[in-house]
PDB file of C-alpha atoms in Angstrom:
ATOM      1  CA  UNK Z   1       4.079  21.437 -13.571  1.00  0.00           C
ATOM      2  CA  UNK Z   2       4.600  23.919 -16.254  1.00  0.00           C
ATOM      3  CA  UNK Z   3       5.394  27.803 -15.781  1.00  0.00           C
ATOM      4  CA  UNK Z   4       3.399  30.489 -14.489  1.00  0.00           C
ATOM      5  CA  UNK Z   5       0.534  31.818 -16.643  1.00  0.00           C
ATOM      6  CA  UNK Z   6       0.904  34.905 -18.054  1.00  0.00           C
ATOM      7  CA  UNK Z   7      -1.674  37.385 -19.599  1.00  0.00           C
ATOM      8  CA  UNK Z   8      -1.015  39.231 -23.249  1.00  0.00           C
ATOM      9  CA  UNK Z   9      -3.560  42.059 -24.175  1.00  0.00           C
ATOM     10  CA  UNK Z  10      -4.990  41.625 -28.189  1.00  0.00           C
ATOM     11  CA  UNK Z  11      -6.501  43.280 -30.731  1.00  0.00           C
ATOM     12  CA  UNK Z  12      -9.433  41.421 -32.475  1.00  0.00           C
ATOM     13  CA  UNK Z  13      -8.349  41.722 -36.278  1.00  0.00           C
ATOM     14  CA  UNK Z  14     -11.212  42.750 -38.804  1.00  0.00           C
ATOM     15  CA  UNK Z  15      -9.124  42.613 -42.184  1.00  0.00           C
ATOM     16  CA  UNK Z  16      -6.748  39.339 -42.830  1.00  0.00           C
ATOM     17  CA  UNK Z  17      -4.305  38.655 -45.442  1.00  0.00           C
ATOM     18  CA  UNK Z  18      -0.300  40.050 -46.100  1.00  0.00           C
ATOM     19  CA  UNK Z  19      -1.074  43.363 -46.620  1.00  0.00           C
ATOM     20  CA  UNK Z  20      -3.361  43.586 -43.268  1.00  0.00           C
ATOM     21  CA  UNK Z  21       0.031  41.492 -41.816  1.00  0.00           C
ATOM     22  CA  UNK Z  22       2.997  43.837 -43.143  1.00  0.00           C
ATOM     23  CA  UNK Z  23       0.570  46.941 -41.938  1.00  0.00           C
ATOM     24  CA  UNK Z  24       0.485  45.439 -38.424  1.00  0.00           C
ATOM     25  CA  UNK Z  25       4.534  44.784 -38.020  1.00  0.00           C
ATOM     26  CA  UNK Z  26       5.093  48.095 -39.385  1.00  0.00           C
ATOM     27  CA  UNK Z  27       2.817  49.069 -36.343  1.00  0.00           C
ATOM     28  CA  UNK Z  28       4.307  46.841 -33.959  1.00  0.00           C
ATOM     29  CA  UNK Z  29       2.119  44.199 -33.837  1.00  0.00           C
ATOM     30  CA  UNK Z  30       2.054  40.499 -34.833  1.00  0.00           C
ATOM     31  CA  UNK Z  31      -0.475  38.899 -36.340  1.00  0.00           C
ATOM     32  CA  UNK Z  32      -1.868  35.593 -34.611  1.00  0.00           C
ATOM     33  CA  UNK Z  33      -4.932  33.339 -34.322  1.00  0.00           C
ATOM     34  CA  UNK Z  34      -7.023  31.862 -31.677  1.00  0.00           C
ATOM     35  CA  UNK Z  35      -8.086  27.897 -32.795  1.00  0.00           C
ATOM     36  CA  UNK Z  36      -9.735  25.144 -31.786  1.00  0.00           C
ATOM     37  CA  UNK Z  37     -11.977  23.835 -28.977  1.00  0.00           C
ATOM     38  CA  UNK Z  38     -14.450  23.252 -32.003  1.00  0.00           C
ATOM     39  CA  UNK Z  39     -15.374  26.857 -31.913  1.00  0.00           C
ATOM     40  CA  UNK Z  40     -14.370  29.403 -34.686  1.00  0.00           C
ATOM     41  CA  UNK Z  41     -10.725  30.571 -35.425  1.00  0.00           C
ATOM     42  CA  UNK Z  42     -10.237  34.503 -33.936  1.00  0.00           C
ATOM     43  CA  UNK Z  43      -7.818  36.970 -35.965  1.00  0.00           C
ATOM     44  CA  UNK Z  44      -5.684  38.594 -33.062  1.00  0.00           C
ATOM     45  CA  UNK Z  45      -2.966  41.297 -33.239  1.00  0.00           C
ATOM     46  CA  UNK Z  46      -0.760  41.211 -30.316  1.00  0.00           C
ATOM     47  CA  UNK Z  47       2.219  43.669 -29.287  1.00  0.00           C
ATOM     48  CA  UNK Z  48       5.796  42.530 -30.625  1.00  0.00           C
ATOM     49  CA  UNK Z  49       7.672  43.400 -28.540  1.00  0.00           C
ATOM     50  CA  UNK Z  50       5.486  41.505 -25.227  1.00  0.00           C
ATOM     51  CA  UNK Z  51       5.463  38.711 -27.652  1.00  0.00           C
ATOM     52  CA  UNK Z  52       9.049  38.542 -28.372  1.00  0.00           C
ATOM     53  CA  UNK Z  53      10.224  38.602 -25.044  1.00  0.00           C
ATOM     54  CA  UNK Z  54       8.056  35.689 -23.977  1.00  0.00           C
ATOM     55  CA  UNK Z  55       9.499  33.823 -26.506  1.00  0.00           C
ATOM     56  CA  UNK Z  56      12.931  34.429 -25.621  1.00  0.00           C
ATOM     57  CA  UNK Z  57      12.251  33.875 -22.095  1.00  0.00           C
ATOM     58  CA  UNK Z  58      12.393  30.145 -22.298  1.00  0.00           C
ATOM     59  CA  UNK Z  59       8.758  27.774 -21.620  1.00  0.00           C
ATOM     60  CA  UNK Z  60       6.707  29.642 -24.233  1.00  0.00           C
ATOM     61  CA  UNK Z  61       5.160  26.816 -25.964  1.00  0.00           C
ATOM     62  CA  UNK Z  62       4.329  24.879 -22.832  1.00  0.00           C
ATOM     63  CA  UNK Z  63       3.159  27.993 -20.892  1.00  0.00           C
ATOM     64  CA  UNK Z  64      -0.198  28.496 -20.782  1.00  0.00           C
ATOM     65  CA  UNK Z  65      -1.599  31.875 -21.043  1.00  0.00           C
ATOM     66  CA  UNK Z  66      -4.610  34.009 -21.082  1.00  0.00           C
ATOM     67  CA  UNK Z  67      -5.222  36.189 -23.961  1.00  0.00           C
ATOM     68  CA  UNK Z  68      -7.864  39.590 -23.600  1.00  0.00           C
ATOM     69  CA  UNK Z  69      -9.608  40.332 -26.541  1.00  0.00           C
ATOM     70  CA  UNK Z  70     -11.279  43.441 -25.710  1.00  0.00           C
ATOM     71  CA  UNK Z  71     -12.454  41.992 -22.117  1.00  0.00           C
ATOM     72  CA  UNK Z  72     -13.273  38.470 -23.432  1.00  0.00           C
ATOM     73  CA  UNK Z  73     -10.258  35.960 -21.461  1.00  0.00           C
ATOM     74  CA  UNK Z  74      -9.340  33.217 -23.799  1.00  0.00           C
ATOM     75  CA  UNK Z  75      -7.054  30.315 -21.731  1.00  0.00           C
ATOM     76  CA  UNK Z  76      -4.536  29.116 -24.856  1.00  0.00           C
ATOM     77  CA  UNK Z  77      -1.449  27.375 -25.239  1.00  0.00           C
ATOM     78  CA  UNK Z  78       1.166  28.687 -28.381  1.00  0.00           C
ATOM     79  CA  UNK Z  79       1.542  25.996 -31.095  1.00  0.00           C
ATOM     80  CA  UNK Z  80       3.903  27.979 -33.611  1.00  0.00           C
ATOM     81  CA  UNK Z  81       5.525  30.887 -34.307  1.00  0.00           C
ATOM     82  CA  UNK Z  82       7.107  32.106 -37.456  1.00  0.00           C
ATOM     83  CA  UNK Z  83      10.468  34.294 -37.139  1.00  0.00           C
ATOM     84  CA  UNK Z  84      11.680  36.176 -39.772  1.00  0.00           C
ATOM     85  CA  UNK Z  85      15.166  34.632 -40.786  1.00  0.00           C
ATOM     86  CA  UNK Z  86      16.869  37.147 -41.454  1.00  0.00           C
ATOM     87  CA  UNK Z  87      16.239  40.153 -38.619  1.00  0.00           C
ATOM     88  CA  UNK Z  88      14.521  37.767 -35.830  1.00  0.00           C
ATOM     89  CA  UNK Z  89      11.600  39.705 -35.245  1.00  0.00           C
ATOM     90  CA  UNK Z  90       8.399  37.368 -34.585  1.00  0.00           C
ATOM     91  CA  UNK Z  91       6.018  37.113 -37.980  1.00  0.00           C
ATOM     92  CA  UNK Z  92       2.963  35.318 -36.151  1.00  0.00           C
ATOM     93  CA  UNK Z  93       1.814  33.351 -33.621  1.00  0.00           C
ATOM     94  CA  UNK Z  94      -0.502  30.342 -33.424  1.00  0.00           C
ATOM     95  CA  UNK Z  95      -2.621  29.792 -30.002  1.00  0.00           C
ATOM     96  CA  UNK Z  96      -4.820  26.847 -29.384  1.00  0.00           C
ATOM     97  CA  UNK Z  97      -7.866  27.120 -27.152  1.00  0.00           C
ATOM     98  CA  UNK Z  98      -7.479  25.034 -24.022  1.00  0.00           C
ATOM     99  CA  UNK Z  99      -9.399  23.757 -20.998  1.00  0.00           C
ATOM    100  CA  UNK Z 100      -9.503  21.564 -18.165  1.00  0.00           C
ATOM    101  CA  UNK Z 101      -9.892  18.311 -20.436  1.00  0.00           C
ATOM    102  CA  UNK Z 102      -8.128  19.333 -23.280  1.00  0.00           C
ATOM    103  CA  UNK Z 103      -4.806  17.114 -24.348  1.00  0.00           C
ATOM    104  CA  UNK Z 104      -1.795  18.583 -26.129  1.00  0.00           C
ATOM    105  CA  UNK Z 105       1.488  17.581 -27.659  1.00  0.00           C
ATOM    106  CA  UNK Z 106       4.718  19.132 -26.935  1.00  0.00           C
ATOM    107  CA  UNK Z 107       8.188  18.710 -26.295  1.00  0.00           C
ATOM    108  CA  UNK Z 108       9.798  18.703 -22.998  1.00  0.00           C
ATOM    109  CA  UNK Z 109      13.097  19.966 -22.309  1.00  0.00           C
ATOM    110  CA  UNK Z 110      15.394  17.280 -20.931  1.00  0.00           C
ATOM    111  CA  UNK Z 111      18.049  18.265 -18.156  1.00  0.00           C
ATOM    112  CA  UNK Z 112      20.984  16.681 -17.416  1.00  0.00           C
ATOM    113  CA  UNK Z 113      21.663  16.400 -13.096  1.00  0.00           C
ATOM    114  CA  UNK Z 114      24.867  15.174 -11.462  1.00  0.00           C
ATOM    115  CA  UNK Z 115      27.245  15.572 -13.771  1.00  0.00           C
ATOM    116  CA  UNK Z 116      29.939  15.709 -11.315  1.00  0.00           C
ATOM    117  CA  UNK Z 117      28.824  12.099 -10.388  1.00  0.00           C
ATOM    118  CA  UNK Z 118      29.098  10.731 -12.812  1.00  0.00           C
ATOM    119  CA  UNK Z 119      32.533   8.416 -13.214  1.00  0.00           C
ATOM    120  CA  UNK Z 120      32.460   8.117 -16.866  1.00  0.00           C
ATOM    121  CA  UNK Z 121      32.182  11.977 -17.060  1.00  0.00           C
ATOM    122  CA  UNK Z 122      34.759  12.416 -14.260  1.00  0.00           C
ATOM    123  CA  UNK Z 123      37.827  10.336 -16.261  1.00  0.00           C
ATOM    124  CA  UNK Z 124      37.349  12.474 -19.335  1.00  0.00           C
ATOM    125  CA  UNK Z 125      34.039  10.961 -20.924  1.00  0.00           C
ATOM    126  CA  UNK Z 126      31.476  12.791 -22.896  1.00  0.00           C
ATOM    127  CA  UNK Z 127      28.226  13.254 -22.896  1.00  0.00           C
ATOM    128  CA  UNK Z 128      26.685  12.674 -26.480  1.00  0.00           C
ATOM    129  CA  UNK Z 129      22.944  14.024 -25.856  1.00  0.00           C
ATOM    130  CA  UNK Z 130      20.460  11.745 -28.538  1.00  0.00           C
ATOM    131  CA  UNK Z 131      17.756  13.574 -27.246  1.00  0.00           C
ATOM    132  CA  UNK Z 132      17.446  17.464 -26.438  1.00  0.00           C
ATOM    133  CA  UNK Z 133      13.390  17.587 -25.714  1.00  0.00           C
ATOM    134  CA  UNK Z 134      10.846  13.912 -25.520  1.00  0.00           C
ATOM    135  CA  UNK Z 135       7.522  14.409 -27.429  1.00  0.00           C
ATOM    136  CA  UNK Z 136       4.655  13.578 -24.954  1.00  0.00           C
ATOM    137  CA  UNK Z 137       1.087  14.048 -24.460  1.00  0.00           C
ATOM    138  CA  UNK Z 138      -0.532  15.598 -21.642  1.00  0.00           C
ATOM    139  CA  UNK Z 139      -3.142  17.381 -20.403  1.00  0.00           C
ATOM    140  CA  UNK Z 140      -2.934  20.775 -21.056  1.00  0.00           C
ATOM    141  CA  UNK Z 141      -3.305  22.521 -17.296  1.00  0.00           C
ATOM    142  CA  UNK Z 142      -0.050  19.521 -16.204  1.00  0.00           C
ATOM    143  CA  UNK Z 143       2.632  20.263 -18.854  1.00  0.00           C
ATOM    144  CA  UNK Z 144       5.945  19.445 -17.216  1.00  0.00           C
ATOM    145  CA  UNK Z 145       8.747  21.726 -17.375  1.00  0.00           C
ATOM    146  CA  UNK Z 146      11.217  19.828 -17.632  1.00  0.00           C
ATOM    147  CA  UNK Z 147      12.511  15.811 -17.225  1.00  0.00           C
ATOM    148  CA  UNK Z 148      15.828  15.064 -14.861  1.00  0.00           C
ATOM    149  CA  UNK Z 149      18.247  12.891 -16.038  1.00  0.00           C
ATOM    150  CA  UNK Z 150      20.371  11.536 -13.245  1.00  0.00           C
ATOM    151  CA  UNK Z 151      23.882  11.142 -14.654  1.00  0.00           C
ATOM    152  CA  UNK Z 152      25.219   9.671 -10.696  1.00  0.00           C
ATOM    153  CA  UNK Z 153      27.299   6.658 -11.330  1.00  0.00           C
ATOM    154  CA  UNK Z 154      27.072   6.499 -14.945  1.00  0.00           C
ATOM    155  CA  UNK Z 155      30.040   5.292 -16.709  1.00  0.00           C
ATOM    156  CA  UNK Z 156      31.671   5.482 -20.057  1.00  0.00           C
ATOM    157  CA  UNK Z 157      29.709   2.865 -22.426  1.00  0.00           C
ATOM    158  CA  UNK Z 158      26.276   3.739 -20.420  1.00  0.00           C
ATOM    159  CA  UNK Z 159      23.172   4.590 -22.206  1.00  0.00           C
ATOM    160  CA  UNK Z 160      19.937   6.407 -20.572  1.00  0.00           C
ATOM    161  CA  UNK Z 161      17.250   5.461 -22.223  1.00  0.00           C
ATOM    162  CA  UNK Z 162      13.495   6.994 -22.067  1.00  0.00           C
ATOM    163  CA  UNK Z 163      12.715   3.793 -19.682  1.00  0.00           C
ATOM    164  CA  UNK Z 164      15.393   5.196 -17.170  1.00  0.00           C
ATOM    165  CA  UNK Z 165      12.686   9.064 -17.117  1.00  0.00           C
ATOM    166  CA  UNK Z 166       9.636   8.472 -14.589  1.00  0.00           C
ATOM    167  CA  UNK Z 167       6.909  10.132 -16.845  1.00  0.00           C
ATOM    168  CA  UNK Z 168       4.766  12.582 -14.211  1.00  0.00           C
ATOM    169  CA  UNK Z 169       0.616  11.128 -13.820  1.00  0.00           C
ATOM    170  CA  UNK Z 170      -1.172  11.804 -16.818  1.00  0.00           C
ATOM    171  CA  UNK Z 171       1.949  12.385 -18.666  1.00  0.00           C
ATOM    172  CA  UNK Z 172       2.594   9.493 -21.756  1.00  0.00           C
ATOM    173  CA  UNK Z 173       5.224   9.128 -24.655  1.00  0.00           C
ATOM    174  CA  UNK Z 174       3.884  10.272 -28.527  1.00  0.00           C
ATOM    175  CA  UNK Z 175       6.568   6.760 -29.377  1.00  0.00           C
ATOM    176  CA  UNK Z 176       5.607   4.337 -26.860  1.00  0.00           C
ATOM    177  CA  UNK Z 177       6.308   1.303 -29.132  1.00  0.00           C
ATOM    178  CA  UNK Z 178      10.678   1.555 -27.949  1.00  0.00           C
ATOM    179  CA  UNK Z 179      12.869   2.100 -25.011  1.00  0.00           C
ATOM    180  CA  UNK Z 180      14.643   4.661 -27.261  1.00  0.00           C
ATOM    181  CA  UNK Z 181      18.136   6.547 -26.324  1.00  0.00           C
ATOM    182  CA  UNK Z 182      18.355   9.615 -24.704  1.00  0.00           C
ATOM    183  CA  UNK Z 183      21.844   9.968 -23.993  1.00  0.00           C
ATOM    184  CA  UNK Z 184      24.990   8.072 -24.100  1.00  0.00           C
ATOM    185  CA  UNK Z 185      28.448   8.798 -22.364  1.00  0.00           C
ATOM    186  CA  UNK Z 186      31.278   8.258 -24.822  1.00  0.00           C
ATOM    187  CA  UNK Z 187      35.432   8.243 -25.013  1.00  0.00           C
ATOM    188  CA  UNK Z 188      36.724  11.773 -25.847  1.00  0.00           C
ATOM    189  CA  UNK Z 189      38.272  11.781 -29.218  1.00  0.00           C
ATOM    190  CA  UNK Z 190      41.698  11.492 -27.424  1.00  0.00           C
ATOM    191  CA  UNK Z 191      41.106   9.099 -25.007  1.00  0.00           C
ATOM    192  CA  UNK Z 192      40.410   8.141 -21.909  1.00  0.00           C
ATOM    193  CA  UNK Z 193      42.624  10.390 -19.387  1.00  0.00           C
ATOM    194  CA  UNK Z 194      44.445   7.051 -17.678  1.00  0.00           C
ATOM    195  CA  UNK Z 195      45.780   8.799 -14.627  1.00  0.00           C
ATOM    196  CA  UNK Z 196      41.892  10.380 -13.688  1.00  0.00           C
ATOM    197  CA  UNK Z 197      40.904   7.006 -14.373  1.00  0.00           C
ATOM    198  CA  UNK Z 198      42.832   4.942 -11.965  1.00  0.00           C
ATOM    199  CA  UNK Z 199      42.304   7.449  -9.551  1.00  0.00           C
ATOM    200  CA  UNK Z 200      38.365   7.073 -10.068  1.00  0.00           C
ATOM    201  CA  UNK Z 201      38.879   3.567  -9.630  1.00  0.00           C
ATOM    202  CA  UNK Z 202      40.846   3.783  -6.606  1.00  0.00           C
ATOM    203  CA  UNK Z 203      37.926   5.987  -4.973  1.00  0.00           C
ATOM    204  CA  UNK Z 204      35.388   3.777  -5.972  1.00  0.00           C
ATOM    205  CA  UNK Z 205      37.319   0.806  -4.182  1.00  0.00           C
TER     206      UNK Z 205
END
């Protein structure tokens, strides 16, 4: 299951536009909007600052939160943010309305477990990572966090593929037409460290 929830406290914007924008980053704030659910769009301003740090924190686009517009809760998932290139600072914030039935798209962080078990990894291999995050859609109260990849026993040569992940209930693939690679483990650039290996293989025996 995804993250926490978290709560971020909004301004209902009257005026749109880049001038209303630059006038609310010069105050702190970012502009964002509210979307979807088939009901209309809401202008939002949100602090900076709050913002910023949720993004940074890791999860933010498959954390749920609940935004307060003047007392009125909306329950929304982020769907893009712009940063400004050149001094980082968030420029604005997309949130789509969600509830209980609503299905989303996003991509799920893969991580990589038992690395140490891993024999190819062990003699020198590397792993070449295909795939950082898998595009899937869920519904929108059961995002995963994450998806394990057990690396235990895999060898130079191996391949995971997205057939090796065991998708949570609920949870299915945006391409579901291929068994398509995840990860491989590869030779190092300068070979195979011999000695590491035969002692591997001496283990394993």
């Amino acid at each position: 299951m995804s993250q926490e929830t978290y709560e971020l406290k909004a301004e209902a914007r009257e005026r749109v536009g880049k001038g209303s924008a630059r006038e609310l980053r010069r105050n702190g704030l970012i502009p964002a909007v509210i979307y979807g659910d088939k009901q209309a769009p809401i202008s939002i301003a949100l602090n900076t600052n709050e913002v910023t740090k949720r993004i940074h924190s890791g999860g933010f686009m498959t954390t749920i939160a609940t935004i307060d517009v003047g007392g009125q809760k909306y329950k929304v998932l982020p769907k893009d943010y712009q940063l400004d290139p050149v001094r980082d600072f968030t420029m604005h914030v997309d949130f789509l309305r969600v509830s209980g039935n609503t299905q989303v798209t996003v991509e799920i962080p893969v991580h990589f477990i038992n690395e140490e078990k891993s024999q190819g990894l062990k003699v020198g291999g590397v792993l070449n990572i295909v795939r950082h995050a898998i595009e899937v859609h869920c519904p929108a109260d059961a995002i995963p966090d994450f998806f394990n990849v057990d690396l235990a026993g895999k060898k130079i040569g191996d391949s995971i593929h997205i057939s090796d992940i065991t998708l949570p209930k609920g949870v299915s693939l945006v391409i579901a037409d291929r068994d398509f690679t995840v990860a491989t483990i590869v030779a190092p650039a300068a070979g195979i460290d011999e000695t590491a290996a035969e002692a591997e293989g001496e283990t394993e025996a």
